[in-house]
Coordinates of C-alpha atoms in Angstrom, one line a residue:
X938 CA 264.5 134.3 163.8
X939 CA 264.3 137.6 165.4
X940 CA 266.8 138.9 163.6
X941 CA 265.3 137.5 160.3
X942 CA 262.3 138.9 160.6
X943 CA 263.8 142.6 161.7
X944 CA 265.9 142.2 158.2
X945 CA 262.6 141.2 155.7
X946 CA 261.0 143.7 157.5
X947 CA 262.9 146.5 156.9
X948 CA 263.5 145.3 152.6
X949 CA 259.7 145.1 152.7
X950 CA 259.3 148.5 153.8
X951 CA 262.0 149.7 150.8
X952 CA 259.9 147.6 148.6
X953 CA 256.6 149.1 149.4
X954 CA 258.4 152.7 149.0
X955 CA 259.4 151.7 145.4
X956 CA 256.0 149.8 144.5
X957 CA 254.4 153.5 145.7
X958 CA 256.1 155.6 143.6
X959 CA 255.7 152.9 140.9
X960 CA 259.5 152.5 140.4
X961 CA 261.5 149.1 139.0
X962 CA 264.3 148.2 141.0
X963 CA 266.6 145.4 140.9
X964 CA 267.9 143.2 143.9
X965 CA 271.5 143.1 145.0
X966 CA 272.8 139.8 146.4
X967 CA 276.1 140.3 147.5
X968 CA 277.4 137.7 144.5
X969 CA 276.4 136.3 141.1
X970 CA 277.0 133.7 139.1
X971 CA 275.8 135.0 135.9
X972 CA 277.7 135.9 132.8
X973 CA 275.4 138.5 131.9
X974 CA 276.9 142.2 131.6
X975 CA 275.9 143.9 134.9
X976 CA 273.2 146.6 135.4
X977 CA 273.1 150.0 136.5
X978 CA 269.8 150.2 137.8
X979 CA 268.2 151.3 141.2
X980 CA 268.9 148.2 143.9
X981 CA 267.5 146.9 147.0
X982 CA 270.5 145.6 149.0
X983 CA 269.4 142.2 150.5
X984 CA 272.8 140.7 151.1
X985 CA 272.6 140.7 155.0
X986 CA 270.1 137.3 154.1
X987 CA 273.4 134.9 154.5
X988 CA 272.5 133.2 157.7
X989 CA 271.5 129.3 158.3
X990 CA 268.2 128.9 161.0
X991 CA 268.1 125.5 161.4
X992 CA 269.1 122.0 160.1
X993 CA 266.8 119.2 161.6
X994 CA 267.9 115.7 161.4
X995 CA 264.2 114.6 162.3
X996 CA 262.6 115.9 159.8
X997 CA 265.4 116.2 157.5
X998 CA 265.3 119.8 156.9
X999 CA 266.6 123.4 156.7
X1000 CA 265.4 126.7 157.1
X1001 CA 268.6 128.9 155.3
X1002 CA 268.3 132.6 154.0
X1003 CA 268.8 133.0 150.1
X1004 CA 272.3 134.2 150.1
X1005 CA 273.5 131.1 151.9
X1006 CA 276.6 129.3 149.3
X1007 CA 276.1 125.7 148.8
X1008 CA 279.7 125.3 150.5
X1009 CA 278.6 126.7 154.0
X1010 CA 275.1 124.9 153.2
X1011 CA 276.8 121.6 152.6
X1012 CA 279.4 122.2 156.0
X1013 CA 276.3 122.9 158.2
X1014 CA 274.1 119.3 156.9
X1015 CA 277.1 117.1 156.6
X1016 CA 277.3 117.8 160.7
X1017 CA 273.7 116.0 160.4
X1018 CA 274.8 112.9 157.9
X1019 CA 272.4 115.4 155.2
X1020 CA 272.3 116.8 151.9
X1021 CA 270.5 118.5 150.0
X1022 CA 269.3 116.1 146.8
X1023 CA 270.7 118.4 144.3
X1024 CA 273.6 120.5 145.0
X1025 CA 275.4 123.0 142.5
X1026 CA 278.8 122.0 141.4
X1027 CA 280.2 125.6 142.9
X1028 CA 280.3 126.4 146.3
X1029 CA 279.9 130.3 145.6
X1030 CA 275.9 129.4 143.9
X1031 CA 273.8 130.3 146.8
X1032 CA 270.3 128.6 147.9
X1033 CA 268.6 131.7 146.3
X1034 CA 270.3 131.3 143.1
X1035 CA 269.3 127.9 142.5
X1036 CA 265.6 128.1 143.5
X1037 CA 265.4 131.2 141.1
X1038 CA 267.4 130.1 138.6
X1039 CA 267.4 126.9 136.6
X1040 CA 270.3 124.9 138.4
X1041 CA 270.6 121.1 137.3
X1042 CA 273.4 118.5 138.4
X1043 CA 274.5 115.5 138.0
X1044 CA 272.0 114.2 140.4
X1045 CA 269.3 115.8 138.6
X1046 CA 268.2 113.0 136.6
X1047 CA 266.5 111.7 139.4
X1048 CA 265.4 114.4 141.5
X1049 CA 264.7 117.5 138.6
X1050 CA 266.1 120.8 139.5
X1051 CA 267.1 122.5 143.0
X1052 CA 264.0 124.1 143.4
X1053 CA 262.2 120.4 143.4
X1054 CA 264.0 119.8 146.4
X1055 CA 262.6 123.2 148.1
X1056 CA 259.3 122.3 150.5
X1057 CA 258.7 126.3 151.2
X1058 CA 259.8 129.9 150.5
X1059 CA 258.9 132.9 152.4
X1060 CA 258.8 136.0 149.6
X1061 CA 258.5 139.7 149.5
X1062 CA 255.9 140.5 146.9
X1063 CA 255.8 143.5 144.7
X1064 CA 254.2 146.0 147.1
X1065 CA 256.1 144.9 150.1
X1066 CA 254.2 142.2 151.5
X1067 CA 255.5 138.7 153.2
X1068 CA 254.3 135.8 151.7
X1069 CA 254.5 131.7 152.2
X1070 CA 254.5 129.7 149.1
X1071 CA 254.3 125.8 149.3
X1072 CA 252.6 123.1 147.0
X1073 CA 249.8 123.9 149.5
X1074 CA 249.7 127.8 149.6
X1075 CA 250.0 130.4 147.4
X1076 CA 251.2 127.2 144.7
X1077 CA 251.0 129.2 141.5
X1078 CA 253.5 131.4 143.0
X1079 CA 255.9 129.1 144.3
X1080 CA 255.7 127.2 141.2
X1081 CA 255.9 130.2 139.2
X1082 CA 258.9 131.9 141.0
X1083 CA 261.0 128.8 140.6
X1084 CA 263.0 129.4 137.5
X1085 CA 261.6 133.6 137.1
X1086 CA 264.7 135.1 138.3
X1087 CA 263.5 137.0 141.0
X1088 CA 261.1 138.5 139.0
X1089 CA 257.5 137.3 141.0
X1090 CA 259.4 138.8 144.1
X1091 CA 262.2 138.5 146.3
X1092 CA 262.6 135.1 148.2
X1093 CA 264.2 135.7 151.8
X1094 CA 263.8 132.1 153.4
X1095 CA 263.4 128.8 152.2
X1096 CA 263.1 125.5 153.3
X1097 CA 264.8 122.3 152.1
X1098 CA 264.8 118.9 151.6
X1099 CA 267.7 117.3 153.2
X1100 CA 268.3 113.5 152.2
X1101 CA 271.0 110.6 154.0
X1102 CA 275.0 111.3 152.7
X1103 CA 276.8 108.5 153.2
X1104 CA 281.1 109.2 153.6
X1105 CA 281.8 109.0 149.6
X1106 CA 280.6 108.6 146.3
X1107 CA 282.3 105.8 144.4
X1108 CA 282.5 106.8 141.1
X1109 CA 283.1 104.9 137.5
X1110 CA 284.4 106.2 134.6
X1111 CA 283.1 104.6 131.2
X1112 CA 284.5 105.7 127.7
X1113 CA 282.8 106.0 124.5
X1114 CA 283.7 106.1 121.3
X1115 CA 280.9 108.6 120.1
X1116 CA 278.7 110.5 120.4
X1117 CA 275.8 109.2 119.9
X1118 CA 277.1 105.9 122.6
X1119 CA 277.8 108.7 125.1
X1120 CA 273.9 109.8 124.8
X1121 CA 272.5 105.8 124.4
X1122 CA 274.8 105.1 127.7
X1123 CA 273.8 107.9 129.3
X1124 CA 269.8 107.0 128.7
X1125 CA 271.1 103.4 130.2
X1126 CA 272.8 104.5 133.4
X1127 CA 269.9 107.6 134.0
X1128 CA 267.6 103.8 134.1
X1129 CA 269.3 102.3 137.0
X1130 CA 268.0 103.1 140.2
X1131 CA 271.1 102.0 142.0
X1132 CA 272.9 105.3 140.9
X1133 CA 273.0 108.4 142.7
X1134 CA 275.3 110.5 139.7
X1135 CA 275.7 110.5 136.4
X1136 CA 277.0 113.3 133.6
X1137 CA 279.6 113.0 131.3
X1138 CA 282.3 114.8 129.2
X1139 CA 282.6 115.1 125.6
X1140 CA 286.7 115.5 124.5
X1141 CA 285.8 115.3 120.7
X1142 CA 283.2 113.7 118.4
X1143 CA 285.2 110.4 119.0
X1144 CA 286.0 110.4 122.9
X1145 CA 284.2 110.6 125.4
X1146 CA 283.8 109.4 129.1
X1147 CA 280.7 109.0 131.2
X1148 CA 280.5 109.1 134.6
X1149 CA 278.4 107.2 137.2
X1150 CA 278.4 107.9 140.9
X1151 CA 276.5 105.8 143.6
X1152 CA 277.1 106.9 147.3
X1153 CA 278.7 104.4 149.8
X1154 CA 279.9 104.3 153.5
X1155 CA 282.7 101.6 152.4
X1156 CA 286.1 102.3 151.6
X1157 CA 288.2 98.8 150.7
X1158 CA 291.5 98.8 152.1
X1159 CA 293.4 99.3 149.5
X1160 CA 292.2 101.9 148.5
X1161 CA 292.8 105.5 148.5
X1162 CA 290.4 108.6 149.1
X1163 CA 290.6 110.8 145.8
X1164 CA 290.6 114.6 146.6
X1165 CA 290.3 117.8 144.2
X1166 CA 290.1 120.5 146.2
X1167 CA 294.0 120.9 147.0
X1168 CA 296.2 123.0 144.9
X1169 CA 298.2 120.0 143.8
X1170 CA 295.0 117.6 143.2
X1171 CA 294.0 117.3 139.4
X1172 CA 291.7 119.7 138.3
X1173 CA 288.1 117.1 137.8
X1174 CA 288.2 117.5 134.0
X1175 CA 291.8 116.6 133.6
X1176 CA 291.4 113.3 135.8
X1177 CA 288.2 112.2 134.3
X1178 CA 290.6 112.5 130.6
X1179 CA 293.2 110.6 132.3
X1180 CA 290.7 107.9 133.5
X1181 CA 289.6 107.7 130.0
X1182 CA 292.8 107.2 128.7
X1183 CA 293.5 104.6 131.4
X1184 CA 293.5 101.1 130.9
X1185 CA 293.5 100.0 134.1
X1186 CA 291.4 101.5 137.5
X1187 CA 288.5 103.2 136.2
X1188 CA 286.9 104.2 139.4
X1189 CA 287.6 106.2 142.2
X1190 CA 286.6 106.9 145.8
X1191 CA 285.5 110.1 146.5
X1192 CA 284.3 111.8 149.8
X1193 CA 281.5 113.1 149.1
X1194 CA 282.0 116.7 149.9
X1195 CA 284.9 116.2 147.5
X1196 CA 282.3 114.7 144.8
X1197 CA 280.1 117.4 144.8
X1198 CA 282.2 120.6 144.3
X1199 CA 284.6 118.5 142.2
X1200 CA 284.3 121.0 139.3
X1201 CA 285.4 124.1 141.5
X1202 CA 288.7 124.2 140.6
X1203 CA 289.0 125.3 136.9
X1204 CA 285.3 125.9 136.9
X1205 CA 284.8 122.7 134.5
X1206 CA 287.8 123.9 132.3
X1207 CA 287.2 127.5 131.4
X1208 CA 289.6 128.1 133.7
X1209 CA 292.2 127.3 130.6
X1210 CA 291.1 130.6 129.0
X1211 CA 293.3 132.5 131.7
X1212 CA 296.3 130.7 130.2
X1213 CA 295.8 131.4 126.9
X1214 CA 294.5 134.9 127.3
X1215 CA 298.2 135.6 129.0
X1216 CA 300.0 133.3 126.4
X1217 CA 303.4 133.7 128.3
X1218 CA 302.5 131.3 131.0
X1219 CA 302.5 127.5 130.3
X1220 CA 299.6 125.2 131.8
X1221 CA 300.9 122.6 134.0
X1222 CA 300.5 121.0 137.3
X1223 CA 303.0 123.8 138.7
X1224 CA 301.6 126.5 136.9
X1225 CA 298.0 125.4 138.4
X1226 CA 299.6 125.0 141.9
X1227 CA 301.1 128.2 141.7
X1228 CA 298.1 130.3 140.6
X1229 CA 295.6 128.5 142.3
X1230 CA 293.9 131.2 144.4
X1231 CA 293.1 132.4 141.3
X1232 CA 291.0 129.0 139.8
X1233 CA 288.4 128.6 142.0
X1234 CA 284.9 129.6 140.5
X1235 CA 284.3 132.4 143.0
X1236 CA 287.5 134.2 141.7
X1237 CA 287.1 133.6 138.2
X1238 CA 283.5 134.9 138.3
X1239 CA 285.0 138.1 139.9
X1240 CA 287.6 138.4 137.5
X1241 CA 285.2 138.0 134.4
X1242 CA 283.0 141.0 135.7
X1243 CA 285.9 143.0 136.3
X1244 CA 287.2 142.2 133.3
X1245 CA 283.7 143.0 131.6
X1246 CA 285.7 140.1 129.0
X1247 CA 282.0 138.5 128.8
X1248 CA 281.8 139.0 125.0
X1249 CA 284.2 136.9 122.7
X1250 CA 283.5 134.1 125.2
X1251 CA 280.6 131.5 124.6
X1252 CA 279.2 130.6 128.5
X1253 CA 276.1 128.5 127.7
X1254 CA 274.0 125.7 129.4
X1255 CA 271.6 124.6 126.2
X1256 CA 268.9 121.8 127.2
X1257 CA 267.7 119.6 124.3
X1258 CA 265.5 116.5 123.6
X1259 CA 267.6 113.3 123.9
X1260 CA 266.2 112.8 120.2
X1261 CA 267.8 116.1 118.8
X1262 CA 270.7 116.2 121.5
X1263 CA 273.3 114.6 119.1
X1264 CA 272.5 117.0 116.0
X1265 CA 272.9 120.0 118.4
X1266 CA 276.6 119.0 119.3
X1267 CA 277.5 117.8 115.6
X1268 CA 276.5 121.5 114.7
X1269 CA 278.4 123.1 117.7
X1270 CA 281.6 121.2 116.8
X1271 CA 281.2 122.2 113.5
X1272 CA 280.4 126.2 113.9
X1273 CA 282.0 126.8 116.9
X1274 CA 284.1 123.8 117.3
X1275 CA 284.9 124.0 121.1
X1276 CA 285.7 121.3 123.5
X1277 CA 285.1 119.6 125.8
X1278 CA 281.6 120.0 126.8
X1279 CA 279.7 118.8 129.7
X1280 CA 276.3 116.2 129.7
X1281 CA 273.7 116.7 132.2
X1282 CA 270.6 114.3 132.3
X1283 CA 267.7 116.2 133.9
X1284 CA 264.4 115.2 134.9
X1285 CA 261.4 115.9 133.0
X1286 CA 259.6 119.0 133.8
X1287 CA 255.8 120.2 133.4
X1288 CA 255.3 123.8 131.3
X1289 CA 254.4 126.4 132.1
X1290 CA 258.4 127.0 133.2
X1291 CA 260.9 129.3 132.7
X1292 CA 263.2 126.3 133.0
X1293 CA 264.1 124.2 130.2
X1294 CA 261.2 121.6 129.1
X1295 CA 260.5 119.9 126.0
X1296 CA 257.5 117.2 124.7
X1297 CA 259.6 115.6 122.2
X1298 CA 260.3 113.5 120.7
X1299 CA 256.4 112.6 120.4
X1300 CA 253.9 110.4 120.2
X1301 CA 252.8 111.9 123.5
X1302 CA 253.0 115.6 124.6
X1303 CA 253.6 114.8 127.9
X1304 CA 256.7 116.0 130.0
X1305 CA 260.1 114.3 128.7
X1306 CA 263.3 114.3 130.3
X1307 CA 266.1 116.5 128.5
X1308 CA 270.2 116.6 127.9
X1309 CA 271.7 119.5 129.2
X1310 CA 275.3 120.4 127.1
X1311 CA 277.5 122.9 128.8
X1312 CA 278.8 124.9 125.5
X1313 CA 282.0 127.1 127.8
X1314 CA 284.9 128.6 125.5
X1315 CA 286.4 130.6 123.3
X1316 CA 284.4 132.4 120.4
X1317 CA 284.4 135.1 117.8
X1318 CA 286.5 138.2 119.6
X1319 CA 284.8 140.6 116.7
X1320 CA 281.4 141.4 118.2
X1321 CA 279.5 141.8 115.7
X1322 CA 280.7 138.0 114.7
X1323 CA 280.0 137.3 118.2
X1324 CA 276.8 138.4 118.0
X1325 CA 275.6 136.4 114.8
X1326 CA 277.2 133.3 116.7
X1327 CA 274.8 133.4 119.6
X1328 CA 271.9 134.3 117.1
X1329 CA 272.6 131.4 114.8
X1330 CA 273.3 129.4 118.3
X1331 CA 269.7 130.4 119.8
X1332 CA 267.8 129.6 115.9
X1333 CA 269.5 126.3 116.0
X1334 CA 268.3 125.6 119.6
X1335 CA 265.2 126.4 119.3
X1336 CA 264.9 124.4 115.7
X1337 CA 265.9 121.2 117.5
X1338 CA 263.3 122.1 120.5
X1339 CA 265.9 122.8 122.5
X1340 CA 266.1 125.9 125.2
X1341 CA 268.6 128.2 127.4
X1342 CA 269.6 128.3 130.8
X1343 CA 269.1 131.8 131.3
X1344 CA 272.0 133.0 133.1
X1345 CA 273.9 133.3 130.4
X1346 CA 274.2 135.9 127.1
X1347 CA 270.8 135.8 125.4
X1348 CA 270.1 137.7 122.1
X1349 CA 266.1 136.9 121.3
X1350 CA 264.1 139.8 120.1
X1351 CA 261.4 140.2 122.5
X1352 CA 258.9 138.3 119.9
X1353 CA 261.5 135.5 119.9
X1354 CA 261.3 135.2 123.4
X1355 CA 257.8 135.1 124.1
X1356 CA 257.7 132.8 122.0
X1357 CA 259.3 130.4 123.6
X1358 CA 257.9 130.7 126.9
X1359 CA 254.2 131.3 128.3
X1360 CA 253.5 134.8 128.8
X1361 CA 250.1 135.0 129.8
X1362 CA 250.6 132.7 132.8
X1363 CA 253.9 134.8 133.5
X1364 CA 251.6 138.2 133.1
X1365 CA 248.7 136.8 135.1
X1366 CA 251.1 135.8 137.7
X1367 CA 252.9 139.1 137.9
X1368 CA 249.6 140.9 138.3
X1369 CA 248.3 138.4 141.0
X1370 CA 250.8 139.3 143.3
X1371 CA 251.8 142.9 142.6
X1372 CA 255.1 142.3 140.4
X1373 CA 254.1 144.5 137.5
X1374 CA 256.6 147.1 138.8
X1375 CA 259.3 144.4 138.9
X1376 CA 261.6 143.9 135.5
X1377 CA 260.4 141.1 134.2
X1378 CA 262.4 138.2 132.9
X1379 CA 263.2 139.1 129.3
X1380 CA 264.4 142.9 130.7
X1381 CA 266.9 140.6 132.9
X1382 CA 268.2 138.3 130.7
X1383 CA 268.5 140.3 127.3
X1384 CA 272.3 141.4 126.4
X1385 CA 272.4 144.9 124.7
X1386 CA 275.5 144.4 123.1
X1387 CA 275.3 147.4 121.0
X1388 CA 276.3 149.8 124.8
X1389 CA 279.7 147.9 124.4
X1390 CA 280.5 148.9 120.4
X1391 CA 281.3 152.3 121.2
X1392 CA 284.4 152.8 122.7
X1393 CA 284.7 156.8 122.6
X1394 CA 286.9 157.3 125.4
X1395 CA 290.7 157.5 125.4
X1396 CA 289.9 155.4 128.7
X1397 CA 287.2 152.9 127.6
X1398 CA 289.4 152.5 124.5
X1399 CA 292.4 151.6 127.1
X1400 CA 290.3 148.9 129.0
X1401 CA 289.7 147.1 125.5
X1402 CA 293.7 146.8 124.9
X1403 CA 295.1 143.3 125.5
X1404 CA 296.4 142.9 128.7
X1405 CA 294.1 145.7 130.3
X1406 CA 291.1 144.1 130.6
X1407 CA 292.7 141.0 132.2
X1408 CA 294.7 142.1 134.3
X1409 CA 291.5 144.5 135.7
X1410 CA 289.9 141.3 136.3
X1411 CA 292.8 140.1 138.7
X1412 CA 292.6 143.1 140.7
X1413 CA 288.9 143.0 140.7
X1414 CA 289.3 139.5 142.2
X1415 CA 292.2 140.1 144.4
X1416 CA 290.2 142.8 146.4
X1417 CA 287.3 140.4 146.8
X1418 CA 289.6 138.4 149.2
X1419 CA 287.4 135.5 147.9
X1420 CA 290.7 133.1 147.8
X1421 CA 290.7 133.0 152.0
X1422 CA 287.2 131.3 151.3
X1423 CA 288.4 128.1 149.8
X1424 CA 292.5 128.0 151.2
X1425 CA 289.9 126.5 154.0
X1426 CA 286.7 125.0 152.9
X1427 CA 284.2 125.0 155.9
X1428 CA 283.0 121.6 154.9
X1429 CA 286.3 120.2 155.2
X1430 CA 285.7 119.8 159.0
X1431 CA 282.0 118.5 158.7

């Protein structure tokens, strides 16, 4: 811990500079997983906060820095027969990520979001000091920070929940033939206490498959350990479509490691775009082989933010009521008409929050669980179309009590916004513990689309020239060297 403490130390002391001289800054991981546009501003550099302190099988916990990845998080517990509860689908997503963001998975139906899972975070506040927050001290704060985006101060240690992982998940594959029976089944299997997993996949209005996952140390004999990690393994999305269209096996046996980064490769299936952005190259299980250095999420994020191709593509989690959850999709597939798209139950979740939470459908206004629909592909390449899109998208939402993920594109005005969410708990909190200085979460998560309509530059007007900007975004990736990262997953020899 001597080495942790010598490293918050000396990002306290740079935060205490800044909080004198009454200056915002913004916090450099290393990484992101957001699709915003990136910003300019003045950092504080806390990527050295990478390390794991401890995993204890007794009390079935971890003490991990922020800018630990879920793959070297999930290598160091399966050593201990642990996992975290909730784990997000991408091994790249980092413990810090998912306590200050909104991250929900396919487990998430029964235990809520990541930060549910967290017992305790050690923070930085505003004017540099070093805070605990638990459900026993400072609770408004840890409540608060979960979901803010950083923005209640920076979280340098947390500790986890760790639960039992048995050797595989065996999972089922159920198709439907709407999509209103993909949302009834799903409220079925989210019932059963005997499963660990569920989500699901919507192809078109008319096909869909759900899938159930329940963890198990047995594997029968005759049968065979399903993999997607390898360059010639099925990317998840395409082998969940062929289980739908299969009328025989329906279920598989997956190691669990396997299970829960089975989405990596092709990150869902945006990773299709690359093909048809390039159009000479065909998309096959040689093709994918071939380039697949290039599919895992941690390169394709890179790629998309050296790109800066964020606009023209619609990257969206939305969360609605399960009562207004098959309206939103009949609109989407109607205005924006893009398949396939992902369902993720999620827990209920008490307001004030920055993470999605509804009331509906009534009598009662308490908490009720929500649908989460992963909206990822192609949209309007004009921007100003683009743009009326997402606002159309985000008035829709919000008419059908639905709300954002925020780490995605987000147009609100700053009335919209507020709106939405509770500001004076958010204000009182930000002044409670010295935050005021810190952006807050609407100056993170709006999109000012209108730096990226001029293009006065021979230069700038270059990188907007099909293939410029894509093939920016493969150099931008190639120098990350992020490919040696999953040629060898560390969890592979947990």
């Amino acid at each position: 811990m001597a080495t942790h403490q010598s490293t918050v130390g000396r990002i306290a002391k740079a935060v205490q500079a800044f909080y004198n001289r009454q200056e915002s800054y913004r916090i450099y991981h290393g990484s992101t997983n957001s699709t915003r546009p990136r910003h300019r501003d003045k950092t504080i550099d806390i990527s050295a906060l990478c390390n794991i302190v401890e995993v204890n099988r007794s009390s079935s916990s971890a003490i991990v820095e922020p800018n630990v990845p879920m793959d070297k998080l999930i290598a160091a517990t399966l050593q201990h027969g642990l996992i975290p509860p909730v784990v997000m689908e991408f091994p790249g997503i980092t413990v810090g990520g998912g306590y200050n963001g909104s991250a929900g998975e396919s487990s998430s139906f029964k235990h809520g979001y990541f930060d549910e899972t967290v017992r305790s975070v050690e923070m930085i506040l505003g004017n540099g000091d070093i805070v605990t927050a638990s459900k026993t001290e400072n609770p408004d704060l840890f409540r608060g920070a979960a979901g803010a985006l950083g923005t209640l101060g920076i979280t340098t240690l947390l500790e986890l929940n760790l639960i039992p992982a048995k050797r595989f998940v065996h999972t089922f594959y159920r198709r439907t033939a709407s999509i209103k029976e993909t949302i009834d089944l799903i409220s079925v299997e989210i019932g059963n206490a005997d499963n660990d997993y569920v989500d699901a996949v919507m192809f078109s209005n008319t096909f869909g498959v759900v899938i159930i996952g329940k963890q198990t140390d047995d594997l029968p004999n005759n049968a065979k350990p399903q993999t997607f990690s390898s360059a010639w393994d099925p990317w998840y999305y395409l082998h969940v479509k062929s289980k739908g269209n299969s009328n025989t096996d329906t279920s598989d046996y997956v190691p669990i490691a396997e299970y829960l980064f089975r989405w990596d490769r092709g990150g869902f299936w945006v990773g299709n775009n690359a093909f048809d952005y390039f159009g000479l190259i065909p998309f096959n299980s040689f093709t994918r082989w071939f380039l697949n250095d290039f599919m895992h999420t941690r390169m394709l994020y890179r790629a998309l933010h050296g790109s800066d191709m964020s606009f023209g593509y619609m990257v969206q989690d939305l969360s609605l009521p399960y009562s207004t959850a098959e309206s939103f999709i009949h609109y989407t597939a109607k205005e924006l008409n893009i398949w396939p798209l992902w369902l993720c139950p999620l827990r209920e979740t008490k307001e004030p929050t920055f993470h999605p939470s509804t009331k509906l459908p009534g009598p009662k206004s308490s908490p009720k669980p929500m649908l989460n629909i992963g909206l990822w592909g192609l949209a309007s390449q004009d921007l100003p179309s683009f743009v009326r899109q997402n606002r159309h998208l985000e008035h829709t939402l919000e008419e059908l009590g639905g709300r954002k993920v925020l780490y995605a594109h987000t147009y609100y005005t700053e009335d919209e916004f507020w709106r939405l969410y509770d500001r004076k708990w958010y204000d009182d909190l930000r002044k409670k513990y010295w935050a005021e200085s810190l952006p807050n979460v609407y100056d993170k998560i709006k999109v000012d689309y209108r730096n990226y309509e001029q293009a006065t530059t021979w230069s700038s007007m270059l990188k907007s020239w099909w293939p410029v900007p894509g093939i920016l975004g493969i150099i931008s990736a190639i120098r990350s060297k992020d490919y040696f990262l999953h040629r060898n997953p560390p969890w592979k020899s947990s």
